[in-house]
XYZ file of C-alpha atoms in Angstrom:
371
model
C 9.058 11.793 -16.056
C 6.849 8.924 -15.719
C 3.797 11.333 -14.813
C 3.965 12.429 -18.325
C 3.662 8.838 -19.794
C 0.856 8.201 -17.375
C -1.180 10.909 -18.842
C -1.465 8.887 -21.932
C -2.977 5.800 -20.136
C -6.727 6.279 -19.277
C -7.664 4.556 -16.187
C -11.298 3.637 -17.375
C -10.258 2.339 -20.516
C -7.653 0.307 -19.057
C -10.250 -1.121 -16.643
C -12.199 -2.152 -19.524
C -9.593 -3.673 -21.450
C -8.558 -5.926 -18.675
C -12.231 -7.046 -18.127
C -12.581 -7.758 -21.877
C -9.853 -10.237 -21.983
C -10.729 -13.648 -23.160
C -9.362 -17.144 -22.575
C -7.558 -16.838 -25.900
C -5.767 -13.835 -24.722
C -4.700 -15.809 -21.576
C -3.369 -18.658 -23.547
C -1.538 -16.533 -25.879
C 0.053 -14.805 -22.760
C 1.026 -18.224 -21.373
C 2.645 -19.367 -24.646
C 5.088 -16.451 -24.857
C 8.601 -16.366 -23.418
C 8.551 -12.642 -22.890
C 5.415 -10.836 -21.949
C 3.902 -7.262 -22.771
C 1.854 -5.387 -20.319
C -1.051 -6.259 -22.558
C -0.286 -9.799 -21.730
C 0.101 -8.934 -18.144
C -3.577 -7.640 -18.309
C -4.802 -10.894 -19.490
C -3.090 -12.921 -16.833
C -4.804 -10.897 -14.054
C -8.058 -10.458 -15.705
C -11.108 -12.682 -14.452
C -10.671 -14.672 -17.563
C -7.274 -16.166 -16.241
C -9.079 -17.735 -13.062
C -9.380 -21.222 -14.787
C -5.791 -21.096 -15.464
C -4.081 -20.612 -12.009
C -2.417 -24.055 -11.783
C -0.971 -23.558 -15.277
C 0.059 -20.060 -13.993
C 1.584 -21.294 -10.813
C 3.537 -23.859 -12.643
C 5.127 -21.512 -14.873
C 5.733 -18.972 -12.060
C 7.362 -21.752 -10.186
C 9.652 -22.633 -13.337
C 10.692 -18.853 -13.944
C 11.435 -18.369 -10.104
C 13.793 -21.488 -10.011
C 15.536 -20.597 -13.190
C 16.347 -17.055 -11.832
C 16.617 -17.223 -8.090
C 16.660 -21.137 -7.357
C 15.173 -22.065 -4.119
C 16.594 -19.094 -1.941
C 14.463 -16.682 0.076
C 16.233 -13.480 0.766
C 15.403 -12.352 4.411
C 15.066 -8.826 5.654
C 13.935 -6.908 8.687
C 12.354 -3.378 8.829
C 13.279 -1.000 11.462
C 10.919 2.124 11.953
C 13.085 5.012 13.387
C 10.224 7.637 13.680
C 6.505 7.620 13.287
C 6.629 11.520 13.036
C 4.676 12.573 10.021
C 3.033 15.798 8.559
C 0.802 13.899 6.233
C -2.955 13.135 6.369
C -3.128 9.780 4.544
C -6.792 8.725 5.627
C -5.499 4.920 5.985
C -2.422 5.119 7.915
C -1.922 4.518 11.693
C 0.730 7.499 11.320
C -1.783 9.889 10.080
C -0.892 13.456 11.646
C -4.135 13.913 13.371
C -4.128 10.471 15.006
C -3.608 10.947 18.877
C -0.591 8.715 19.372
C 2.772 9.057 20.805
C 5.334 10.371 18.323
C 8.745 9.046 18.527
C 11.919 10.219 16.668
C 14.972 7.647 17.619
C 18.236 9.040 18.602
C 21.350 7.630 17.027
C 22.027 5.836 20.344
C 18.494 4.442 20.499
C 18.949 3.471 16.711
C 22.093 1.655 17.382
C 20.385 -0.255 20.151
C 17.949 -1.406 17.893
C 20.440 -2.627 15.311
C 22.077 -4.599 18.286
C 18.749 -5.993 19.253
C 17.959 -7.185 15.601
C 21.332 -8.821 15.245
C 20.247 -10.812 18.361
C 17.103 -12.140 16.484
C 18.906 -13.648 13.549
C 21.879 -13.081 11.398
C 20.231 -10.194 9.237
C 22.396 -8.296 6.802
C 19.404 -6.804 4.894
C 17.826 -3.936 6.811
C 14.901 -1.659 5.437
C 14.957 1.725 7.600
C 11.419 3.465 7.683
C 10.218 6.658 8.715
C 7.084 8.810 8.693
C 7.444 11.986 6.510
C 8.444 14.925 8.414
C 11.012 16.789 6.381
C 11.860 19.252 9.498
C 12.206 16.834 12.337
C 13.323 13.722 10.351
C 15.012 15.157 7.291
C 17.750 13.747 4.873
C 20.463 14.340 7.284
C 18.936 12.174 10.008
C 18.376 9.510 7.601
C 22.072 9.405 6.250
C 23.339 9.131 10.104
C 21.009 6.277 10.399
C 22.193 4.817 7.008
C 25.796 5.435 8.075
C 25.410 3.799 11.505
C 23.750 0.897 10.001
C 26.656 -0.180 7.744
C 28.472 -1.086 10.863
C 26.058 -3.781 11.541
C 24.380 -4.485 7.744
C 25.824 -5.137 4.484
C 22.741 -4.040 2.693
C 20.772 -0.917 3.848
C 17.499 0.074 2.153
C 15.263 3.068 3.050
C 11.600 3.662 2.829
C 11.134 7.505 3.577
C 9.606 10.488 2.067
C 10.293 11.038 -1.585
C 13.732 12.944 -1.920
C 15.278 14.969 -4.611
C 17.889 13.375 -6.922
C 20.658 15.043 -4.967
C 19.520 13.949 -1.735
C 19.141 10.238 -2.989
C 22.630 10.428 -4.298
C 23.833 11.545 -0.963
C 22.099 8.666 0.812
C 23.649 6.088 -1.873
C 27.214 7.758 -1.206
C 26.912 7.167 2.267
C 25.947 3.487 2.235
C 22.351 3.235 1.027
C 21.965 0.352 -1.335
C 18.150 0.837 -2.266
C 14.921 2.640 -2.109
C 11.214 1.294 -1.546
C 8.478 3.749 -2.108
C 4.894 2.919 -2.262
C 2.809 4.936 -4.749
C -0.277 3.535 -2.949
C -2.477 4.002 -6.048
C -1.808 5.263 -9.633
C -5.451 6.557 -9.618
C -4.463 10.404 -10.189
C -7.689 11.955 -9.341
C -8.635 9.640 -6.143
C -5.145 9.738 -4.909
C -5.919 13.187 -3.555
C -8.915 11.723 -1.559
C -6.469 9.508 0.310
C -3.881 12.118 0.586
C -5.565 15.292 1.226
C -2.693 17.127 3.091
C 1.016 17.323 3.588
C 3.870 16.570 1.034
C 2.198 13.344 0.003
C -0.741 14.954 -1.481
C 1.581 15.850 -4.423
C 0.964 13.111 -6.769
C 3.523 14.138 -9.384
C 6.157 14.550 -6.782
C 5.674 11.160 -5.539
C 5.178 9.116 -8.710
C 8.300 10.929 -10.302
C 10.205 10.065 -7.378
C 11.402 6.836 -9.152
C 12.737 8.862 -11.847
C 14.811 10.699 -9.365
C 16.063 7.526 -7.969
C 17.026 6.304 -11.269
C 18.842 9.626 -12.154
C 20.689 9.273 -8.917
C 21.822 5.865 -9.750
C 20.141 3.805 -6.902
C 21.173 0.415 -7.002
C 17.693 -1.147 -6.187
C 14.237 0.459 -6.667
C 11.259 -1.168 -4.860
C 7.723 -0.509 -6.073
C 4.578 -0.923 -4.314
C 0.638 -0.571 -4.694
C -1.406 -0.635 -1.606
C -4.200 -3.215 -2.333
C -7.588 -1.814 -0.995
C -7.729 1.555 -2.418
C -8.545 1.331 -6.021
C -9.445 -1.600 -8.320
C -6.306 -3.658 -7.953
C -6.114 -5.051 -11.245
C -6.073 -1.531 -12.855
C -3.608 -0.432 -10.372
C -1.214 -3.197 -11.006
C -1.379 -2.616 -14.644
C -0.301 0.869 -13.880
C 2.769 -0.376 -12.046
C 3.523 -2.914 -14.788
C 3.736 0.107 -17.127
C 5.634 1.987 -14.867
C 8.071 -0.944 -13.952
C 8.719 -1.311 -17.884
C 9.236 2.306 -18.231
C 11.990 2.457 -15.466
C 13.694 -0.715 -16.832
C 14.075 1.021 -20.277
C 15.386 4.280 -18.959
C 17.335 2.897 -15.849
C 18.460 -0.329 -16.980
C 21.379 -0.624 -14.724
C 18.880 -0.441 -11.653
C 17.299 -3.758 -10.163
C 13.779 -3.495 -9.394
C 11.526 -5.306 -6.781
C 7.432 -5.087 -6.372
C 5.172 -5.386 -3.496
C 1.502 -5.591 -3.178
C 0.531 -5.539 0.367
C -3.259 -6.178 1.075
C -4.664 -3.489 3.395
C -5.283 -4.274 6.961
C -6.917 -2.244 9.869
C -5.115 0.894 10.843
C -4.924 2.494 14.145
C -6.650 5.802 12.775
C -10.463 5.552 13.285
C -11.219 2.454 11.396
C -10.749 3.213 7.545
C -11.863 0.270 5.710
C -10.530 -0.952 2.450
C -12.593 -0.178 -0.674
C -11.300 -3.350 -2.522
C -10.984 -6.631 -1.023
C -8.456 -9.040 -2.732
C -8.952 -12.933 -1.672
C -5.974 -15.256 -1.417
C -6.681 -16.667 -4.912
C -6.450 -13.424 -6.339
C -3.261 -12.411 -4.461
C -1.929 -15.917 -5.967
C -3.004 -14.981 -9.351
C -1.370 -11.568 -9.239
C 1.850 -13.087 -7.958
C 2.063 -15.554 -10.682
C 1.176 -12.783 -13.333
C 3.980 -10.639 -12.119
C 6.425 -13.435 -12.325
C 5.408 -14.393 -15.707
C 5.475 -10.818 -16.734
C 8.828 -10.458 -15.472
C 11.135 -13.406 -14.724
C 13.948 -11.148 -13.035
C 11.755 -8.729 -10.606
C 12.366 -9.433 -6.935
C 8.557 -10.101 -5.521
C 8.362 -9.541 -1.661
C 5.935 -10.603 0.840
C 5.837 -8.940 4.245
C 4.466 -9.905 7.578
C 0.982 -8.239 6.528
C 0.442 -11.775 5.071
C -0.297 -14.769 7.031
C 2.172 -17.553 7.506
C 0.206 -20.072 5.532
C 0.195 -18.010 2.403
C 3.876 -16.904 2.791
C 5.171 -20.447 3.272
C 2.825 -21.537 0.087
C 3.869 -18.703 -2.179
C 7.601 -19.160 -1.369
C 8.106 -21.747 -3.928
C 5.666 -20.109 -6.276
C 7.117 -16.681 -7.207
C 8.074 -14.862 -3.894
C 11.706 -14.302 -3.480
C 12.093 -11.908 -0.555
C 10.374 -11.963 2.802
C 10.796 -10.243 6.349
C 10.648 -12.036 9.590
C 9.565 -10.983 13.173
C 8.902 -7.411 12.084
C 8.078 -4.723 14.374
C 6.217 -1.858 12.781
C 6.620 0.617 15.511
C 9.311 2.880 16.339
C 11.941 1.427 18.530
C 9.930 -1.660 18.709
C 12.862 -4.204 19.089
C 14.407 -2.771 22.084
C 13.680 0.885 23.079
C 9.865 0.900 23.218
C 8.692 -2.582 23.025
C 4.917 -2.623 22.594
C 4.563 1.147 23.745
C 3.800 2.809 20.349
C 0.980 2.355 18.014
C 2.015 0.357 14.749
C 1.512 1.723 11.439
C -0.501 -1.480 10.459
C -1.242 -4.647 11.806
C 1.297 -7.690 11.521
C -0.289 -10.991 10.544
C 2.607 -13.414 10.439
C 3.957 -12.879 14.019
C 6.240 -15.825 14.000
C 9.899 -15.583 15.387
C 12.662 -15.487 13.082
C 13.416 -19.273 13.671
C 9.724 -20.152 12.986
C 9.757 -18.444 9.815
C 12.860 -20.140 8.672
C 11.653 -23.580 9.846
C 8.431 -22.968 7.763
C 10.381 -22.041 4.679
C 12.761 -25.056 5.016
C 9.692 -27.133 5.209
C 8.519 -25.888 2.093
C 11.803 -26.797 0.452
C 13.141 -23.114 0.285
C 16.487 -21.897 1.572
C 16.283 -18.643 3.513
C 19.230 -16.419 3.081
C 20.328 -13.605 5.208
C 23.190 -12.436 3.062
C 23.906 -13.815 -0.462
C 27.437 -14.929 0.271
C 26.645 -16.780 3.374
C 25.240 -20.070 4.488
C 21.675 -20.428 5.254
C 20.333 -19.583 8.662
C 20.835 -22.720 11.129
């Protein structure tokens, strides 16, 4: 399990190693066809700042070779905000006084129909809070089965499950799982997740092993930028990605690194701020580090960044996302969102922006682009 491997990697030593990287280390990494985690550290280090243009061109080259001009489009659907966790940064915090919603299957189907009216989406992400009693695996499976009537690719972002339950979901039509570790800092993890299932660091970080053991087709990984030093956290995720690729080589992988925005839970402020240039550096570094990994940007990021990065490494985007349960049809603007959406353009506007940037938005791999 990766938690055992993570014990061998010291956080402070890793931070010091990143900060000690030199321009020679950066140049060496840029000259390689296949980079190690050590090379990745050089590419995200302060020493790489003068090389952003070179990194951008290399990232563009590798992205074109592997993905062409396509941007895969998806849309998230929150089916419940019921949660038993106490994540201090999250709008779904159990103590946050807000309306709690668990959509019925009828309401979920209405959401699916409403999404189809927004655009020809075939890729949907079903998202829940973590409530194993009121919104358990059986509930998720029923939502997945119903989704397959409308969408060809169904992913879930739910509480970490057992290997058996991941397999049950896959057997019922689920194509992939996305899970945010939030931070790999084992000691400080408990500060941000003091109560609830999510407070168990090992159960969460080893969930990716259970996905691999269950034969999940696509695994999405993520760190929430704003909790701990982003360079060290991303290095830990790079180690984790390489570990998973070695042990579960038949699985496809994606990475996501959303920057923390204001949450509806009393004003938790990010401990670390990543600026736009650093976000670009990280994106280029991940593409150079791994030519095949899918890099996703959500509507947390503003339109101008998403448009610019679409040709420089990003390969998947959401559009016209609602981050509240039933937000497309059932409860429009009635519930509190999990986080603030920055890019609030319509599907057509996102598509137009991507086309203007020379990209081809694709709603399913075997169809024509959206027109």
